[in-house]
Amino acid sequence: MDAEHTARPLAAEGTSATDWYVDDRCNNCDVARQLAPTLIGEVDGRSRILRQPRDEAEERQLHAAAFACHSRSIRHPARRLDTSLDPFPQPLDDTDDTVHLCGHNSPQTAAANSYLVRRPSGTQMMVDTPRWSEELASRYEALGPVTDVLLTHQDHAAHGRRYADRFGARLWIHEGDLAAAPDADRVLRGTDTAEIADGVLAHPLPGHTRGSVLYVVDERYCFSGDSFYWSRSTGDIEVADSVTWYSIEELAASLARTVDRLRFEWLLPGHGDRKRLHAARMDRRMRQLAARVGELEPRPIDFTAVRW
């Protein structure tokens, strides 16, 4: 039997056979909870439906979560997902269409979020990648030609070459993670900040991996990969020190070296929640983060210890 029939529902108590549910393939990546925070929550280390949607707006939220879910775990027993309610690519908010969420997160990138960044020329850059499909590539390209695919680090490189070739775009990665994309068109080197396009800065940030990179666009949007993220549970910017593959000491050194050069309002990570703050408040939070990380010590890898 296929996964659709063997996956078991993990729903809130009191739900019926006609209610939305989350099946047991969920691995607590947090993506669905970011998109439908009042409808989906974390219970015993997994996502659960907290309550059923009450109106059209909430139905759309639940569909967004379902279309983003990398394991396709958000399901309805009586019907398929309504493709007309697939919102992706989705603007960050109603007032800003510079950055779009790609959605359709990929199991091959550990469910990482990916983004499209529209530039004044009418072109776009893709930061990390969603799952691969020709239909999705055409949908993203409909917003404008994609000139560059920017990889934040090796964990998110799975579909980079395929999307870059489909778009006729340049594929970027840092030399520290080059083994994940050995045929990259542009290779960032060292730890110096580089302006890779008008208004687009690449800040190498070794730590999570040897070749992790931040991309900051227009001093407004920071694409942080897995280097740091906004945690709803702590209400602050955090690092996933329990899932640091290279070196927490190197991450501390990278933040100390880079924090004076960072200015942005939107924190847009690969994993963890997004957050917008005034640039001065974000700067203060980043300086506090750099100080906290400087006091951390190496610890064993433990995915369950991440504070979403």
mmCIF file of C-alpha atoms in Angstrom:
data_model
loop_
_atom_site.group_PDB
_atom_site.id
_atom_site.type_symbol
_atom_site.label_atom_id
_atom_site.label_comp_id
_atom_site.label_asym_id
_atom_site.label_seq_id
_atom_site.Cartn_x
_atom_site.Cartn_y
_atom_site.Cartn_z
ATOM 1 C CA MET A 1 0.000 0.000 0.000
ATOM 2 C CA ASP A 2 1.210 3.530 -0.699
ATOM 3 C CA ALA A 3 2.030 6.166 1.918
ATOM 4 C CA GLU A 4 -1.327 7.860 1.461
ATOM 5 C CA HIS A 5 -3.067 4.795 2.857
ATOM 6 C CA THR A 6 -0.514 3.694 5.436
ATOM 7 C CA ALA A 7 0.222 7.040 7.093
ATOM 8 C CA ARG A 8 -1.682 7.343 10.364
ATOM 9 C CA PRO A 9 -3.485 10.514 11.449
ATOM 10 C CA LEU A 10 -2.161 12.482 14.387
ATOM 11 C CA ALA A 11 -5.002 14.904 15.105
ATOM 12 C CA ALA A 12 -6.201 16.773 18.142
ATOM 13 C CA GLU A 13 -8.519 14.945 20.492
ATOM 14 C CA GLY A 14 -12.176 15.204 19.552
ATOM 15 C CA THR A 15 -11.672 15.430 15.792
ATOM 16 C CA SER A 16 -13.850 13.408 13.466
ATOM 17 C CA ALA A 17 -13.271 11.338 10.358
ATOM 18 C CA THR A 18 -14.109 14.386 8.225
ATOM 19 C CA ASP A 19 -11.568 16.721 9.848
ATOM 20 C CA TRP A 20 -8.154 17.855 8.686
ATOM 21 C CA TYR A 21 -5.315 15.970 10.360
ATOM 22 C CA VAL A 22 -1.522 15.608 10.404
ATOM 23 C CA ASP A 23 -0.273 12.117 9.636
ATOM 24 C CA ASP A 24 2.615 10.320 11.306
ATOM 25 C CA ARG A 25 5.192 11.250 8.670
ATOM 26 C CA CYS A 26 5.524 14.667 10.336
ATOM 27 C CA ASN A 27 9.061 15.222 11.635
ATOM 28 C CA ASN A 28 8.471 18.536 13.440
ATOM 29 C CA CYS A 29 10.094 20.825 10.861
ATOM 30 C CA ASP A 30 7.862 23.775 11.938
ATOM 31 C CA VAL A 31 7.017 24.934 8.394
ATOM 32 C CA ALA A 32 3.270 24.364 8.717
ATOM 33 C CA ARG A 33 3.126 26.124 12.077
ATOM 34 C CA GLN A 34 4.775 29.195 10.575
ATOM 35 C CA LEU A 35 2.033 29.463 7.958
ATOM 36 C CA ALA A 36 -1.003 28.560 10.080
ATOM 37 C CA PRO A 37 0.045 29.316 13.685
ATOM 38 C CA THR A 38 -3.470 29.420 15.126
ATOM 39 C CA LEU A 39 -4.549 26.183 13.446
ATOM 40 C CA ILE A 40 -1.449 23.990 13.798
ATOM 41 C CA GLY A 41 0.679 23.641 16.902
ATOM 42 C CA GLU A 42 3.413 21.493 18.367
ATOM 43 C CA VAL A 43 2.239 18.665 20.611
ATOM 44 C CA ASP A 44 4.653 16.029 21.917
ATOM 45 C CA GLY A 45 7.311 16.927 19.370
ATOM 46 C CA ARG A 46 5.052 16.842 16.298
ATOM 47 C CA SER A 47 2.618 19.144 14.544
ATOM 48 C CA ARG A 48 -1.058 18.681 15.353
ATOM 49 C CA ILE A 49 -4.233 20.309 14.092
ATOM 50 C CA LEU A 50 -5.362 22.451 17.027
ATOM 51 C CA ARG A 51 -8.757 23.251 15.554
ATOM 52 C CA GLN A 52 -10.510 23.133 12.210
ATOM 53 C CA PRO A 53 -10.703 26.239 9.968
ATOM 54 C CA ARG A 54 -13.714 28.449 10.645
ATOM 55 C CA ASP A 55 -13.787 30.607 7.525
ATOM 56 C CA GLU A 56 -12.318 31.010 4.046
ATOM 57 C CA ALA A 57 -9.233 32.860 5.292
ATOM 58 C CA GLU A 58 -8.348 30.045 7.684
ATOM 59 C CA GLU A 59 -9.034 27.448 4.992
ATOM 60 C CA ARG A 60 -6.479 29.257 2.839
ATOM 61 C CA GLN A 61 -3.966 29.277 5.685
ATOM 62 C CA LEU A 62 -4.338 25.547 6.123
ATOM 63 C CA HIS A 63 -3.908 24.978 2.383
ATOM 64 C CA ALA A 64 -0.728 27.092 2.407
ATOM 65 C CA ALA A 65 0.649 24.943 5.212
ATOM 66 C CA ALA A 66 -0.319 21.770 3.369
ATOM 67 C CA PHE A 67 1.284 22.866 0.081
ATOM 68 C CA ALA A 68 4.494 23.840 1.893
ATOM 69 C CA CYS A 69 4.742 20.668 4.002
ATOM 70 C CA HIS A 70 7.680 18.607 2.710
ATOM 71 C CA SER A 71 6.202 15.291 3.862
ATOM 72 C CA ARG A 72 2.691 16.094 2.604
ATOM 73 C CA SER A 73 1.469 15.251 6.106
ATOM 74 C CA ILE A 74 -1.384 17.768 6.347
ATOM 75 C CA ARG A 75 -4.369 15.984 4.930
ATOM 76 C CA HIS A 76 -8.136 15.799 4.678
ATOM 77 C CA PRO A 77 -9.686 12.312 4.651
ATOM 78 C CA ALA A 78 -12.518 13.191 2.294
ATOM 79 C CA ARG A 79 -10.874 15.277 -0.418
ATOM 80 C CA ARG A 80 -7.633 16.202 -2.133
ATOM 81 C CA LEU A 81 -5.990 19.571 -1.726
ATOM 82 C CA ASP A 82 -7.654 22.276 -3.789
ATOM 83 C CA THR A 83 -4.916 23.384 -6.201
ATOM 84 C CA SER A 84 -6.706 26.703 -6.723
ATOM 85 C CA LEU A 85 -5.803 27.481 -3.090
ATOM 86 C CA ASP A 86 -2.062 26.902 -3.598
ATOM 87 C CA PRO A 87 -0.739 30.412 -2.786
ATOM 88 C CA PHE A 88 2.863 29.957 -3.842
ATOM 89 C CA PRO A 89 4.873 31.938 -4.678
ATOM 90 C CA GLN A 90 3.434 33.980 -1.803
ATOM 91 C CA PRO A 91 4.445 37.570 -0.901
ATOM 92 C CA LEU A 92 5.862 38.037 2.590
ATOM 93 C CA ASP A 93 2.930 40.274 3.441
ATOM 94 C CA ASP A 94 0.216 42.342 1.789
ATOM 95 C CA THR A 95 2.352 45.483 1.636
ATOM 96 C CA ASP A 96 5.568 44.084 0.165
ATOM 97 C CA ASP A 97 5.972 41.927 -2.930
ATOM 98 C CA THR A 98 9.787 42.215 -3.131
ATOM 99 C CA VAL A 99 10.216 38.796 -1.508
ATOM 100 C CA HIS A 100 8.031 35.749 -2.102
ATOM 101 C CA LEU A 101 8.029 32.445 -0.268
ATOM 102 C CA CYS A 102 8.473 29.605 -2.731
ATOM 103 C CA GLY A 103 6.593 27.061 -0.585
ATOM 104 C CA HIS A 104 6.653 23.395 -1.678
ATOM 105 C CA ASN A 105 9.535 22.675 0.687
ATOM 106 C CA SER A 106 11.696 19.739 -0.272
ATOM 107 C CA PRO A 107 12.457 16.596 1.751
ATOM 108 C CA GLN A 108 15.914 16.709 0.164
ATOM 109 C CA THR A 109 16.711 20.021 1.861
ATOM 110 C CA ALA A 110 15.299 18.979 5.252
ATOM 111 C CA ALA A 111 12.183 21.073 4.538
ATOM 112 C CA ALA A 112 14.096 24.351 4.183
ATOM 113 C CA ASN A 113 12.221 27.504 3.248
ATOM 114 C CA SER A 114 13.264 29.127 -0.012
ATOM 115 C CA TYR A 115 12.602 32.569 -1.412
ATOM 116 C CA LEU A 116 12.317 34.619 -4.590
ATOM 117 C CA VAL A 117 13.741 38.151 -4.472
ATOM 118 C CA ARG A 118 12.504 40.607 -7.086
ATOM 119 C CA ARG A 119 15.016 43.201 -8.244
ATOM 120 C CA PRO A 120 14.401 46.689 -9.713
ATOM 121 C CA SER A 121 15.453 45.428 -13.153
ATOM 122 C CA GLY A 122 12.446 43.084 -13.212
ATOM 123 C CA THR A 123 14.647 40.025 -12.681
ATOM 124 C CA GLN A 124 14.691 37.723 -9.666
ATOM 125 C CA MET A 125 17.088 35.807 -7.465
ATOM 126 C CA MET A 126 16.168 32.504 -5.825
ATOM 127 C CA VAL A 127 17.601 31.904 -2.343
ATOM 128 C CA ASP A 128 17.864 28.176 -1.674
ATOM 129 C CA THR A 129 15.391 25.973 -3.491
ATOM 130 C CA PRO A 130 11.987 24.332 -3.147
ATOM 131 C CA ARG A 131 11.284 20.800 -4.317
ATOM 132 C CA TRP A 132 11.964 20.378 -8.023
ATOM 133 C CA SER A 133 9.251 20.311 -10.647
ATOM 134 C CA GLU A 134 8.925 21.853 -14.083
ATOM 135 C CA GLU A 135 5.480 23.185 -13.202
ATOM 136 C CA LEU A 136 6.876 24.994 -10.155
ATOM 137 C CA ALA A 137 9.807 26.394 -12.139
ATOM 138 C CA SER A 138 7.382 27.868 -14.670
ATOM 139 C CA ARG A 139 5.271 29.332 -11.875
ATOM 140 C CA TYR A 140 8.256 31.037 -10.233
ATOM 141 C CA GLU A 141 9.569 32.305 -13.552
ATOM 142 C CA ALA A 142 6.198 33.899 -14.309
ATOM 143 C CA LEU A 143 7.121 36.629 -11.808
ATOM 144 C CA GLY A 144 10.198 37.498 -13.867
ATOM 145 C CA PRO A 145 13.388 35.881 -15.198
ATOM 146 C CA VAL A 146 15.604 34.319 -12.526
ATOM 147 C CA THR A 147 19.254 35.302 -12.966
ATOM 148 C CA ASP A 148 20.840 33.753 -9.875
ATOM 149 C CA VAL A 149 20.293 30.857 -7.463
ATOM 150 C CA LEU A 150 21.980 31.657 -4.152
ATOM 151 C CA LEU A 151 22.747 28.706 -1.880
ATOM 152 C CA THR A 152 23.187 29.534 1.794
ATOM 153 C CA HIS A 153 25.023 26.285 2.536
ATOM 154 C CA GLN A 154 25.427 22.643 1.600
ATOM 155 C CA ASP A 155 22.279 21.311 3.314
ATOM 156 C CA HIS A 156 20.081 23.300 0.915
ATOM 157 C CA ALA A 157 21.926 22.543 -2.324
ATOM 158 C CA ALA A 158 19.913 19.539 -3.536
ATOM 159 C CA HIS A 159 17.997 21.179 -6.399
ATOM 160 C CA GLY A 160 20.283 24.158 -7.026
ATOM 161 C CA ARG A 161 21.860 22.975 -10.265
ATOM 162 C CA ARG A 162 18.555 21.849 -11.734
ATOM 163 C CA TYR A 163 16.790 25.136 -11.055
ATOM 164 C CA ALA A 164 19.787 27.154 -12.248
ATOM 165 C CA ASP A 165 19.928 25.210 -15.508
ATOM 166 C CA ARG A 166 16.175 25.513 -16.005
ATOM 167 C CA PHE A 167 16.323 29.295 -15.525
ATOM 168 C CA GLY A 168 19.630 29.827 -17.310
ATOM 169 C CA ALA A 169 20.834 31.289 -14.008
ATOM 170 C CA ARG A 170 24.143 31.415 -12.152
ATOM 171 C CA LEU A 171 24.490 29.041 -9.193
ATOM 172 C CA TRP A 172 26.323 30.446 -6.147
ATOM 173 C CA ILE A 173 27.909 28.660 -3.171
ATOM 174 C CA HIS A 174 30.833 29.216 -0.799
ATOM 175 C CA GLU A 175 34.063 27.297 -1.282
ATOM 176 C CA GLY A 176 33.668 25.744 2.168
ATOM 177 C CA ASP A 177 30.621 23.820 0.952
ATOM 178 C CA LEU A 178 31.678 23.420 -2.667
ATOM 179 C CA ALA A 179 31.489 19.631 -2.500
ATOM 180 C CA ALA A 180 27.682 19.998 -2.406
ATOM 181 C CA ALA A 181 27.657 21.953 -5.684
ATOM 182 C CA PRO A 182 30.994 21.311 -7.404
ATOM 183 C CA ASP A 183 29.714 22.702 -10.712
ATOM 184 C CA ALA A 184 28.624 26.054 -9.233
ATOM 185 C CA ASP A 185 29.046 29.002 -11.575
ATOM 186 C CA ARG A 186 30.151 31.445 -8.876
ATOM 187 C CA VAL A 187 32.175 30.484 -5.798
ATOM 188 C CA LEU A 188 32.456 32.788 -2.799
ATOM 189 C CA ARG A 189 35.815 32.595 -1.042
ATOM 190 C CA GLY A 190 37.233 33.550 2.322
ATOM 191 C CA THR A 191 35.328 35.523 4.956
ATOM 192 C CA ASP A 192 35.205 38.997 3.417
ATOM 193 C CA THR A 193 31.831 40.493 2.550
ATOM 194 C CA ALA A 194 31.231 40.589 -1.206
ATOM 195 C CA GLU A 195 28.731 42.643 -3.204
ATOM 196 C CA ILE A 196 27.515 40.077 -5.719
ATOM 197 C CA ALA A 197 24.918 42.313 -7.394
ATOM 198 C CA ASP A 198 23.614 45.831 -6.966
ATOM 199 C CA GLY A 199 22.286 45.989 -3.399
ATOM 200 C CA VAL A 200 23.036 42.305 -2.679
ATOM 201 C CA LEU A 201 25.754 41.462 -0.147
ATOM 202 C CA ALA A 202 27.103 37.993 0.652
ATOM 203 C CA HIS A 203 28.514 37.629 4.178
ATOM 204 C CA PRO A 204 30.397 34.341 4.646
ATOM 205 C CA LEU A 205 29.482 33.008 8.084
ATOM 206 C CA PRO A 206 31.275 29.730 8.843
ATOM 207 C CA GLY A 207 29.741 27.896 11.769
ATOM 208 C CA HIS A 208 26.621 25.878 11.005
ATOM 209 C CA THR A 209 28.659 24.520 8.106
ATOM 210 C CA ARG A 210 32.114 25.474 6.890
ATOM 211 C CA GLY A 211 30.614 27.336 3.918
ATOM 212 C CA SER A 212 27.509 28.984 5.391
ATOM 213 C CA VAL A 213 26.619 32.393 3.909
ATOM 214 C CA LEU A 214 24.202 35.212 4.747
ATOM 215 C CA TYR A 215 22.714 37.148 1.852
ATOM 216 C CA VAL A 216 21.480 40.661 2.692
ATOM 217 C CA VAL A 217 19.432 42.518 0.096
ATOM 218 C CA ASP A 218 18.897 46.304 0.083
ATOM 219 C CA GLU A 219 19.833 46.493 3.781
ATOM 220 C CA ARG A 220 16.348 45.189 4.419
ATOM 221 C CA TYR A 221 16.189 41.411 3.929
ATOM 222 C CA CYS A 222 18.582 38.937 5.559
ATOM 223 C CA PHE A 223 18.505 35.371 4.240
ATOM 224 C CA SER A 224 20.257 33.556 7.055
ATOM 225 C CA GLY A 225 20.117 29.932 5.921
ATOM 226 C CA ASP A 226 20.566 27.850 9.068
ATOM 227 C CA SER A 227 22.921 30.279 10.820
ATOM 228 C CA PHE A 228 20.197 31.880 12.979
ATOM 229 C CA TYR A 229 16.415 32.223 13.052
ATOM 230 C CA TRP A 230 13.509 33.734 14.989
ATOM 231 C CA SER A 231 12.234 31.482 17.766
ATOM 232 C CA ARG A 232 8.603 31.859 18.791
ATOM 233 C CA SER A 233 9.247 29.965 22.008
ATOM 234 C CA THR A 234 11.948 32.388 23.224
ATOM 235 C CA GLY A 235 10.734 35.499 21.383
ATOM 236 C CA ASP A 236 14.254 36.186 20.147
ATOM 237 C CA ILE A 237 16.872 35.423 17.511
ATOM 238 C CA GLU A 238 18.513 32.072 18.181
ATOM 239 C CA VAL A 239 21.132 29.740 16.761
ATOM 240 C CA ALA A 240 20.505 26.009 16.480
ATOM 241 C CA ASP A 241 23.556 25.154 18.562
ATOM 242 C CA SER A 242 22.326 21.575 18.930
ATOM 243 C CA VAL A 243 22.434 21.190 15.139
ATOM 244 C CA THR A 244 25.759 22.858 14.321
ATOM 245 C CA TRP A 245 27.641 20.599 11.931
ATOM 246 C CA TYR A 246 30.934 22.493 11.732
ATOM 247 C CA SER A 247 31.778 24.561 14.822
ATOM 248 C CA ILE A 248 29.889 26.677 17.357
ATOM 249 C CA GLU A 249 33.170 28.459 18.128
ATOM 250 C CA GLU A 250 33.514 29.387 14.449
ATOM 251 C CA LEU A 251 29.918 30.601 14.395
ATOM 252 C CA ALA A 252 30.633 32.815 17.410
ATOM 253 C CA ALA A 253 33.717 34.221 15.680
ATOM 254 C CA SER A 254 31.757 34.777 12.461
ATOM 255 C CA LEU A 255 29.010 36.694 14.249
ATOM 256 C CA ALA A 256 31.529 38.809 16.164
ATOM 257 C CA ARG A 257 33.322 39.630 12.918
ATOM 258 C CA THR A 258 30.192 40.380 10.911
ATOM 259 C CA VAL A 259 27.641 41.956 13.257
ATOM 260 C CA ASP A 260 28.933 45.523 12.785
ATOM 261 C CA ARG A 261 28.354 45.218 9.027
ATOM 262 C CA LEU A 262 24.829 43.838 9.184
ATOM 263 C CA ARG A 263 21.779 46.013 8.689
ATOM 264 C CA PHE A 264 18.354 44.560 7.921
ATOM 265 C CA GLU A 265 14.680 44.538 8.950
ATOM 266 C CA TRP A 266 13.473 41.104 7.815
ATOM 267 C CA LEU A 267 15.064 37.932 9.180
ATOM 268 C CA LEU A 268 14.332 35.172 6.643
ATOM 269 C CA PRO A 269 15.883 31.830 7.631
ATOM 270 C CA GLY A 270 15.887 28.433 5.990
ATOM 271 C CA HIS A 271 14.591 26.803 9.184
ATOM 272 C CA GLY A 272 12.753 28.560 11.980
ATOM 273 C CA ASP A 273 10.362 31.452 11.854
ATOM 274 C CA ARG A 274 10.561 34.750 10.007
ATOM 275 C CA LYS A 275 10.505 38.119 11.772
ATOM 276 C CA ARG A 276 10.376 41.792 10.889
ATOM 277 C CA LEU A 277 11.696 44.464 13.283
ATOM 278 C CA HIS A 278 12.888 48.033 12.865
ATOM 279 C CA ALA A 279 16.540 47.947 11.750
ATOM 280 C CA ALA A 280 17.765 49.451 15.040
ATOM 281 C CA ARG A 281 15.901 46.835 17.076
ATOM 282 C CA MET A 282 17.189 44.065 14.834
ATOM 283 C CA ASP A 283 20.733 45.390 15.241
ATOM 284 C CA ARG A 284 20.367 45.315 19.024
ATOM 285 C CA ARG A 285 19.047 41.753 18.933
ATOM 286 C CA MET A 286 21.899 40.645 16.669
ATOM 287 C CA ARG A 287 24.506 42.121 19.004
ATOM 288 C CA GLN A 288 22.905 40.350 21.931
ATOM 289 C CA LEU A 289 22.899 37.116 19.919
ATOM 290 C CA ALA A 290 26.604 37.483 19.108
ATOM 291 C CA ALA A 291 27.360 37.909 22.810
ATOM 292 C CA ARG A 292 25.284 34.857 23.795
ATOM 293 C CA VAL A 293 26.792 32.608 21.136
ATOM 294 C CA GLY A 294 30.264 33.608 22.304
ATOM 295 C CA GLU A 295 29.484 31.859 25.590
ATOM 296 C CA LEU A 296 28.228 28.593 24.074
ATOM 297 C CA GLU A 297 30.204 25.377 24.098
ATOM 298 C CA PRO A 298 30.051 22.480 21.621
ATOM 299 C CA ARG A 299 27.274 19.968 22.230
ATOM 300 C CA PRO A 300 26.156 16.718 20.597
ATOM 301 C CA ILE A 301 23.799 16.879 17.629
ATOM 302 C CA ASP A 302 20.227 16.785 18.925
ATOM 303 C CA PHE A 303 17.375 17.820 16.623
ATOM 304 C CA THR A 304 14.863 17.596 19.457
ATOM 305 C CA ALA A 305 16.595 20.387 21.366
ATOM 306 C CA VAL A 306 15.904 23.103 18.758
ATOM 307 C CA ARG A 307 13.686 25.821 20.245
ATOM 308 C CA TRP A 308 11.124 26.656 17.566
#
